[in-house]
Structure formats: structure tokens, C-alpha cells
Short mmCIF file of C-alpha atoms and ligand atoms in Angstrom, two decimals:
data_model
loop_
_atom_site.label_atom_id
_atom_site.label_comp_id
_atom_site.label_asym_id
_atom_site.label_seq_id
_atom_site.Cartn_x
_atom_site.Cartn_y
_atom_site.Cartn_z
CA UNK A 1 87.81 60.55 45.81
CA UNK A 2 89.71 58.13 48.01
CA UNK A 3 86.65 56.40 49.35
CA UNK A 4 88.61 53.55 50.91
CA UNK A 5 91.49 53.30 53.34
CA UNK A 6 94.90 51.85 52.66
CA UNK A 7 97.39 50.56 55.22
CA UNK A 8 100.64 52.29 56.16
CA UNK A 9 102.67 49.84 54.02
CA UNK A 10 100.64 50.69 50.89
CA UNK A 11 101.27 53.47 48.41
CA UNK A 12 99.01 56.28 49.67
CA UNK A 13 95.94 57.01 47.57
CA UNK A 14 96.66 60.67 46.99
CA UNK A 15 100.41 61.06 47.18
CA UNK A 16 102.82 60.27 44.37
CA UNK A 17 106.56 60.65 44.07
CA UNK A 18 105.64 62.58 41.01
CA UNK A 19 105.30 62.68 37.24
CA UNK A 20 108.05 63.58 34.77
CA UNK A 21 106.08 66.67 33.71
CA UNK A 22 104.50 68.67 36.47
CA UNK A 23 100.71 68.62 36.23
CA UNK A 24 98.06 69.92 38.52
CA UNK A 25 96.37 66.87 40.03
CA UNK A 26 92.67 66.30 39.44
CA UNK A 27 90.15 67.27 42.09
CA UNK A 28 87.98 64.30 41.16
CA UNK A 29 90.35 61.37 40.71
CA UNK A 30 93.39 60.18 42.63
CA UNK A 31 96.69 60.27 40.70
CA UNK A 32 96.48 56.51 40.21
CA UNK A 33 92.88 56.52 39.02
CA UNK A 34 94.06 59.03 36.51
CA UNK A 35 96.94 56.80 35.44
CA UNK A 36 94.55 53.89 34.99
CA UNK A 37 92.27 56.05 32.86
CA UNK A 38 95.18 57.23 30.71
CA UNK A 39 96.19 53.64 30.07
CA UNK A 40 92.65 52.68 29.07
CA UNK A 41 92.43 55.60 26.63
CA UNK A 42 95.79 54.83 25.03
CA UNK A 43 96.19 53.42 21.52
CA UNK A 44 98.56 50.74 22.78
CA UNK A 45 95.83 49.44 25.09
CA UNK A 46 93.37 48.99 22.22
CA UNK A 47 96.02 47.15 20.22
CA UNK A 48 96.20 44.49 22.94
CA UNK A 49 92.92 43.13 21.61
CA UNK A 50 94.70 41.88 18.52
CA UNK A 51 97.90 40.63 20.07
CA UNK A 52 98.68 37.03 20.87
CA UNK A 53 98.82 35.71 24.38
CA UNK A 54 99.46 32.08 23.35
CA UNK A 55 97.08 31.66 20.44
CA UNK A 56 97.28 33.99 17.48
CA UNK A 57 94.19 36.15 17.23
CA UNK A 58 92.81 34.58 14.06
CA UNK A 59 93.05 31.05 15.48
CA UNK A 60 89.78 31.45 17.36
CA UNK A 61 87.49 34.08 18.80
CA UNK A 62 87.29 32.66 22.32
CA UNK A 63 90.97 32.47 23.19
CA UNK A 64 92.57 35.03 25.47
CA UNK A 65 94.21 37.98 23.87
CA UNK A 66 96.61 40.35 25.60
CA UNK A 67 93.65 42.58 26.29
CA UNK A 68 91.46 40.02 28.04
CA UNK A 69 94.56 38.71 29.81
CA UNK A 70 95.31 42.20 31.14
CA UNK A 71 91.71 42.58 32.34
CA UNK A 72 91.94 39.26 34.19
CA UNK A 73 95.22 40.32 35.80
CA UNK A 74 93.62 43.58 36.94
CA UNK A 75 90.60 41.76 38.37
CA UNK A 76 92.70 39.30 40.37
CA UNK A 77 95.11 41.98 41.56
CA UNK A 78 92.29 44.27 42.70
CA UNK A 79 90.63 41.53 44.76
CA UNK A 80 93.86 40.85 46.63
CA UNK A 81 94.69 44.55 46.96
CA UNK A 82 91.39 45.26 48.64
CA UNK A 83 91.84 42.31 50.99
CA UNK A 84 95.30 43.47 52.04
CA UNK A 85 94.57 47.19 52.29
CA UNK A 86 96.75 48.09 49.31
CA UNK A 87 96.22 50.85 46.76
CA UNK A 88 93.67 49.27 44.43
CA UNK A 89 93.81 52.02 41.81
CA UNK A 90 97.55 51.71 41.50
CA UNK A 91 97.45 47.95 41.22
CA UNK A 92 94.80 48.27 38.51
CA UNK A 93 96.84 50.83 36.55
CA UNK A 94 99.95 48.62 36.69
CA UNK A 95 98.00 45.50 35.69
CA UNK A 96 96.33 47.13 32.70
CA UNK A 97 99.63 48.57 31.50
CA UNK A 98 101.93 45.63 32.21
CA UNK A 99 101.80 44.14 28.70
CA UNK A 100 101.56 47.31 26.58
CA UNK A 101 105.05 46.75 25.16
CA UNK A 102 104.43 43.25 23.85
CA UNK A 103 105.24 42.58 20.22
CA UNK A 104 102.82 40.79 17.93
CA UNK A 105 102.86 36.97 18.24
CA UNK A 106 103.68 36.76 21.91
CA UNK A 107 107.03 35.60 23.21
CA UNK A 108 108.29 34.32 19.88
CA UNK A 109 107.77 37.82 18.46
CA UNK A 110 109.76 39.34 21.27
CA UNK A 111 112.57 36.78 20.92
CA UNK A 112 112.79 37.47 17.18
CA UNK A 113 112.88 41.22 17.66
CA UNK A 114 115.45 40.89 20.41
CA UNK A 115 117.59 38.83 18.04
CA UNK A 116 117.28 41.46 15.28
CA UNK A 117 118.18 44.18 17.77
CA UNK A 118 121.15 42.28 19.20
CA UNK A 119 123.73 44.80 18.03
CA UNK A 120 121.48 47.78 18.73
CA UNK A 121 120.71 47.48 22.43
CA UNK A 122 118.32 44.51 22.28
CA UNK A 123 114.58 44.41 22.76
CA UNK A 124 112.74 43.56 25.96
CA UNK A 125 108.94 43.74 26.21
CA UNK A 126 108.99 44.92 29.78
CA UNK A 127 111.21 47.87 28.99
CA UNK A 128 109.12 48.48 25.90
CA UNK A 129 105.96 48.79 28.05
CA UNK A 130 107.75 51.61 29.82
CA UNK A 131 108.75 53.20 26.50
CA UNK A 132 105.12 53.10 25.42
CA UNK A 133 103.88 54.99 28.47
CA UNK A 134 106.92 57.29 28.67
CA UNK A 135 107.42 58.22 25.02
CA UNK A 136 105.57 56.41 22.29
CA UNK A 137 101.96 57.30 23.04
CA UNK A 138 101.32 60.71 21.54
CA UNK A 139 98.03 62.15 22.64
CA UNK A 140 98.67 64.98 25.06
CA UNK A 141 99.49 68.53 24.07
CA UNK A 142 102.24 69.14 26.57
CA UNK A 143 104.24 65.94 26.66
CA UNK A 144 105.01 62.71 24.86
CA UNK A 145 103.81 59.56 26.56
CA UNK A 146 101.18 59.35 29.27
CA UNK A 147 103.16 61.11 32.00
CA UNK A 148 102.30 58.43 34.56
CA UNK A 149 103.23 58.52 38.24
CA UNK A 150 106.56 57.12 39.41
CA UNK A 151 104.80 54.29 41.29
CA UNK A 152 102.89 53.13 38.20
CA UNK A 153 106.02 53.20 36.06
CA UNK A 154 107.93 51.34 38.75
CA UNK A 155 105.29 48.62 38.72
CA UNK A 156 105.42 48.30 34.94
CA UNK A 157 109.19 47.77 35.03
CA UNK A 158 109.19 44.31 36.60
CA UNK A 159 112.75 43.47 35.75
CA UNK A 160 115.60 45.02 33.88
CA UNK A 161 119.31 44.49 33.35
CA UNK A 162 121.79 46.47 35.42
CA UNK A 163 122.97 48.18 32.25
CA UNK A 164 119.47 49.41 31.48
CA UNK A 165 118.82 50.22 35.14
CA UNK A 166 121.75 52.63 35.13
CA UNK A 167 120.19 54.51 32.24
CA UNK A 168 116.82 54.78 33.93
CA UNK A 169 117.85 57.08 36.76
CA UNK A 170 115.56 57.06 39.78
CA UNK A 171 113.37 54.30 38.34
CA UNK A 172 116.32 51.96 37.86
CA UNK A 173 117.72 52.52 41.36
CA UNK A 174 116.05 49.59 43.03
CA UNK A 175 117.71 47.12 40.66
CA UNK A 176 121.10 48.58 41.51
CA UNK A 177 120.37 48.76 45.25
CA UNK A 178 118.72 45.31 45.14
CA UNK A 179 115.52 46.58 46.69
CA UNK A 180 111.95 45.46 46.23
CA UNK A 181 109.25 47.52 44.51
CA UNK A 182 105.99 48.52 46.24
CA UNK A 183 103.63 45.78 47.40
CA UNK A 184 101.26 46.89 44.64
CA UNK A 185 103.95 46.17 42.05
CA UNK A 186 104.72 42.80 43.68
CA UNK A 187 101.03 41.97 43.58
CA UNK A 188 100.49 42.88 39.92
CA UNK A 189 103.40 40.61 39.05
CA UNK A 190 102.00 37.57 40.84
CA UNK A 191 98.43 38.27 39.61
CA UNK A 192 99.88 38.02 36.09
CA UNK A 193 101.03 34.46 36.88
CA UNK A 194 97.69 33.47 38.38
CA UNK A 195 95.88 34.78 35.32
CA UNK A 196 98.00 33.16 32.64
CA UNK A 197 98.42 29.79 34.34
CA UNK A 198 94.68 29.43 34.65
CA UNK A 199 93.58 30.85 31.34
CA UNK A 200 96.24 28.91 29.47
CA UNK A 201 94.78 25.67 30.87
CA UNK A 202 91.36 26.83 29.72
CA UNK A 203 92.55 27.83 26.25
CA UNK A 204 94.77 24.76 25.99
CA UNK A 205 91.84 22.44 26.66
CA UNK A 206 89.49 24.42 24.43
CA UNK A 207 91.94 24.22 21.54
CA UNK A 208 92.46 20.49 22.04
CA UNK A 209 96.22 20.94 22.42
CA UNK A 210 95.99 19.85 26.05
CA UNK A 211 94.16 16.70 27.07
CA UNK A 212 92.09 16.38 30.19
CA UNK A 213 93.68 12.99 30.92
CA UNK A 214 97.13 14.56 30.99
CA UNK A 215 96.31 17.63 32.99
CA UNK A 216 94.43 15.64 35.63
CA UNK A 217 97.84 14.36 36.72
CA UNK A 218 98.85 17.88 37.67
CA UNK A 219 98.06 18.06 41.37
CA UNK A 220 96.45 21.48 41.63
CA UNK A 221 94.15 20.78 38.69
CA UNK A 222 93.52 17.13 39.56
CA UNK A 223 92.38 17.73 43.13
CA UNK A 224 89.87 20.41 42.19
CA UNK A 225 88.68 18.45 39.19
CA UNK A 226 87.96 15.36 41.31
CA UNK A 227 86.08 17.45 43.86
CA UNK A 228 83.89 19.02 41.22
CA UNK A 229 83.25 15.69 39.51
CA UNK A 230 82.23 13.89 42.65
CA UNK A 231 79.96 16.73 43.66
CA UNK A 232 78.40 17.23 40.19
CA UNK A 233 78.75 13.85 38.42
CA UNK A 234 76.51 14.84 35.51
CA UNK A 235 78.11 18.15 34.67
CA UNK A 236 79.04 18.50 30.98
CA UNK A 237 82.79 18.54 30.34
CA UNK A 238 83.17 22.26 29.47
CA UNK A 239 81.39 23.31 32.61
CA UNK A 240 83.40 20.85 34.65
CA UNK A 241 86.57 22.51 33.40
CA UNK A 242 85.27 26.02 34.02
CA UNK A 243 84.16 25.13 37.54
CA UNK A 244 87.57 23.52 38.21
CA UNK A 245 89.45 26.60 37.00
CA UNK A 246 87.21 28.91 38.97
CA UNK A 247 88.09 26.97 42.11
CA UNK A 248 91.78 26.98 41.27
CA UNK A 249 91.79 30.76 40.94
CA UNK A 250 89.89 31.07 44.18
CA UNK A 251 92.37 28.80 45.98
CA UNK A 252 95.32 30.77 44.65
CA UNK A 253 93.85 34.15 45.46
CA UNK A 254 92.89 33.03 48.96
CA UNK A 255 96.30 31.50 49.61
CA UNK A 256 98.08 34.57 48.28
CA UNK A 257 95.99 36.82 50.47
CA UNK A 258 96.52 34.71 53.61
CA UNK A 259 100.22 34.10 53.16
CA UNK A 260 100.98 37.71 52.20
CA UNK A 261 98.87 38.93 55.10
CA UNK A 262 100.90 36.73 57.41
CA UNK A 263 104.24 37.88 55.98
CA UNK A 264 103.17 41.52 56.21
CA UNK A 265 102.03 41.24 59.79
CA UNK A 266 105.22 39.38 60.81
CA UNK A 267 107.45 41.98 59.17
CA UNK A 268 105.13 44.78 60.22
CA UNK A 269 106.59 47.43 57.89
CA UNK A 270 105.48 50.91 58.85
CA UNK A 271 106.51 52.65 55.65
CA UNK A 272 107.08 52.14 51.95
CA UNK A 273 110.80 52.61 52.53
CA UNK A 274 110.79 49.61 54.85
CA UNK A 275 108.79 47.52 52.37
CA UNK A 276 111.51 48.16 49.80
CA UNK A 277 114.28 46.82 52.01
CA UNK A 278 112.38 43.68 53.10
CA UNK A 279 112.16 40.45 51.09
CA UNK A 280 109.16 40.04 48.78
CA UNK A 281 106.06 40.03 50.98
CA UNK A 282 103.44 39.19 48.37
CA UNK A 283 103.84 35.45 48.07
CA UNK A 284 102.07 32.12 47.95
CA UNK A 285 102.58 29.68 50.80
CA UNK A 286 105.32 27.12 50.11
CA UNK A 287 102.99 24.19 49.27
CA UNK A 288 100.92 26.29 46.87
CA UNK A 289 104.04 27.80 45.27
CA UNK A 290 105.25 24.27 44.64
CA UNK A 291 101.97 23.24 43.01
CA UNK A 292 102.11 26.35 40.83
CA UNK A 293 105.61 25.44 39.71
CA UNK A 294 104.41 21.96 38.76
CA UNK A 295 101.58 23.47 36.73
CA UNK A 296 103.92 25.90 35.03
CA UNK A 297 106.24 23.10 34.03
CA UNK A 298 103.30 21.13 32.65
CA UNK A 299 102.19 24.10 30.55
CA UNK A 300 105.70 24.68 29.27
CA UNK A 301 106.20 21.07 28.22
CA UNK A 302 102.73 20.43 26.87
CA UNK A 303 101.36 23.72 25.59
CA UNK A 304 104.07 26.28 24.91
CA UNK A 305 106.25 23.59 23.29
CA UNK A 306 103.38 21.87 21.49
CA UNK A 307 104.31 21.40 17.84
CA UNK A 308 101.33 23.42 16.65
CA UNK A 309 102.25 26.34 18.91
CA UNK A 310 105.88 26.00 17.78
CA UNK A 311 104.87 26.09 14.11
CA UNK A 312 103.04 29.36 14.58
CA UNK A 313 105.93 30.71 16.65
CA UNK A 314 108.35 29.80 13.90
CA UNK A 315 106.25 31.61 11.30
CA UNK A 316 106.02 34.60 13.60
CA UNK A 317 109.78 34.71 13.93
CA UNK A 318 110.19 34.76 10.15
CA UNK A 319 107.65 37.57 9.80
CA UNK A 320 109.27 39.75 12.45
CA UNK A 321 112.83 39.17 11.29
CA UNK A 322 111.98 39.66 7.61
CA UNK A 323 110.19 42.92 8.37
CA UNK A 324 113.06 44.17 10.48
CA UNK A 325 115.63 43.33 7.81
CA UNK A 326 113.57 44.90 5.04
CA UNK A 327 113.15 48.19 6.94
CA UNK A 328 116.73 48.17 8.12
CA UNK A 329 118.06 47.68 4.60
CA UNK A 330 115.78 50.32 3.14
CA UNK A 331 114.21 52.87 5.44
CA UNK A 332 112.16 54.30 2.58
CA UNK A 333 109.85 51.30 3.01
CA UNK A 334 108.75 52.67 6.38
CA UNK A 335 105.63 54.81 6.63
CA UNK A 336 106.61 58.54 6.70
CA UNK A 337 106.12 59.05 10.44
CA UNK A 338 108.48 56.19 11.22
CA UNK A 339 111.00 57.31 8.56
CA UNK A 340 111.14 60.58 10.42
CA UNK A 341 111.86 58.83 13.71
CA UNK A 342 114.40 56.58 12.01
CA UNK A 343 116.56 59.62 11.27
CA UNK A 344 117.52 59.71 14.94
CA UNK A 345 117.97 56.00 15.72
CA UNK A 346 116.91 53.75 12.88
CA UNK A 347 117.05 50.32 14.58
CA UNK A 348 115.11 51.58 17.62
CA UNK A 349 112.52 53.33 15.46
CA UNK A 350 112.03 50.12 13.45
CA UNK A 351 111.74 48.05 16.64
CA UNK A 352 109.16 50.50 17.99
CA UNK A 353 107.19 50.29 14.76
CA UNK A 354 107.24 46.48 14.69
CA UNK A 355 106.55 46.10 18.42
CA UNK A 356 103.49 48.30 18.08
CA UNK A 357 101.97 46.11 15.36
CA UNK A 358 99.05 43.81 16.07
CA UNK A 359 99.33 40.21 14.82
CA UNK A 360 97.24 40.87 11.75
CA UNK A 361 98.87 44.20 10.96
CA UNK A 362 102.26 42.46 10.99
CA UNK A 363 100.92 39.79 8.63
CA UNK A 364 99.51 42.47 6.37
CA UNK A 365 102.80 44.38 6.29
CA UNK A 366 104.63 41.16 5.54
CA UNK A 367 102.25 40.46 2.70
CA UNK A 368 102.56 43.98 1.27
CA UNK A 369 106.31 43.95 1.33
CA UNK A 370 107.11 40.42 0.23
CA UNK A 371 104.16 39.14 -1.80
CA UNK A 372 103.19 39.98 -5.32
CA UNK A 373 99.57 39.55 -6.29
CA UNK A 374 99.00 39.37 -10.02
CA UNK A 375 95.63 41.15 -9.98
MG1 LIG B 401 101.07 39.40 31.32
#
């Protein structure tokens, strides 16, 4: 246990600010290895396999899902964590858990559910990830949720409104005090961006929604693409793209590691408390950050707003809102377990039920409630 060393600005391997329910720590695994393992064994984690990242699961077998996205985030975050002497187990646990609260159908699903929940406290996937690990998973005898460490939960809660922060006690404090989270949490957040920017290019090209001619005008893609092409002029197109993306990820990871290393050594924080009061230390260099922003804008304009993506998003919105309205108007349509929960707070119980659905489960529920098959 604890076979590697972390720096003084990292979250220590074996010390946590604690879990909501007191548990004896394992003699074999660090608290954060244990958190990671609990996330992997959760039901919500398995559901990620059938939840949309950009492309709905049934649109193709090779597109990223929330599950493969989360694995890519964890891989990137771990590489950087090791390079910077951060707590790799913690960064892995945060990365694997960061999307557990996502609704079916990606961001359009969340927007629709948020709209339905407007008068009932709203819906936010980030806060929902925390609800999943704090309450909704039910697999341990002594507590609801996964009873994760403070540091893991802090990393999952990337952002939250001041109103929600006030209700979260200790965990919400940093939003009120305007402090930063641990470097591990900062890292998981930026690894998320590296992962989705790169895999969305890959999926966008694979699906034919993005064209190579267009994306070559985006500097960070174009420069690597030209390098690869001049070095391997006969490489088939798919491999050319894969090799380009591989190099892009490598450039980003290297830049992130170098720039963050520089910022850390300049600030020289000697404790976690100091890290929290400093500006964000896990960052790209300015030129790379600018290229990333250009790429993100390209993806927004050309992929996320592509008419075919918008059509699916529009359908998703109808499914989510129709389901919510149907359950809200008549709770007896809910499965018994959720009817029971709806006795306490019906809108929240319905939102939890819908948010937990996979894409295809939501489509199936929609079909069962609204469609009539003659035979
Ligand atoms: Mg993500």
C-alpha cells in the first residue's frame, strides 16, 4: 500500500479528512484506492456504458460513451498526476466518478430535466454525481451511497451555485470562500477537457459530421496533421487521423505537465491549505490554452450544433420532458421503489429516476408509456 511518494502539495496517500460514516480503513488499500474501487463496483458506473457522450449509444458501436470517456479521463489524469507527484489514486477515483450523475442523452437530457425541475430546485449533472455517490447507490449494509472520502467528493463537485453550496456544509465551503479545490480535483477537471476535445474530433470524423478539410484549419489539429502527413505520406486516412490525435493528446499532456510544474514550483505551496488559497495551478500554457479554445469553438459550431446532433437532442428533450410530465401528473406510473421515494419529494424522486436511466432504457420507458402496439 502506498508504493509511491506524493509531494507536500498533494493530498496524502493515506490521510483523508474523513467519510460521512466512520469506517475502519483497509489494511490493504489506501482510502482513495478504496473509493476508486467503490465507484467501479457501483451500478451507476455500469450505466455509463449506455449513456450518450455526443452520439447516442445506438448510433454506432465505436463512438465514445460516458464509460469510455471516463476511462480516458482517468488515463490522462493519472499520467499527469504521476508526473507531478500528485495522489494518483484520488485523481483516478474522481475521474471515474465525475460523470456518474449524467442523464441519458448527454447535455440535451440534462437541459430538459433542468427545465422540468425549474420550480423544484433545478437539475445539475455535477450535483447529481454527488447525489449518486452520497445517497442513490444502495449497496452497503450500513449506509446509503458509497461513503466516499471528502477529497473524492470535493473533486466530483466541480462547480455549484452559492445557494447549493450553502446547503452542502463543509463541501460547499470553498465556493463561498472562493477557494480552489485540491490539485487532484483541478487535474481531473482539465483531463476531462483533454479527453472530450480529442475524442470528439475522432468521433466527429468517424461519423462524417466533421470534415477533414474543415478541421485542418484548426491550428492545433492542422499542425500535427501536416507533420504526420509529411512524415508518412502513404498512411491511410483513418490511421492518419489516429496518429494526429495521439500527438495532440501527447502535446496537451506534456504542456499541462510542464506549465503546471512551473506554476507549482513558482508558488511553492507547502500544504494543501496553501494550494486552496492560490490561483489554479493546474493549467496549460497561454499559447496552448488559446489553441484549445479555438478547437472548442470549432467543435461547438461544427459538431455540437450540427443539424443531425440537434435533431437527436431535440428528440431527447421530448422524451425526457414527456416522461417527467407523465410521472409528475400520475405517480402511480412509477415503478414501486420510486413511488415510495416520491412520497417524500416527488419531483426529486422523478428526476433521480430519469437521470439514472440509460439512453435505451429512457426510450423503452417512453415507448411503454406513450405508445400502443396493437399486437
Ligand atoms: Mg466528462
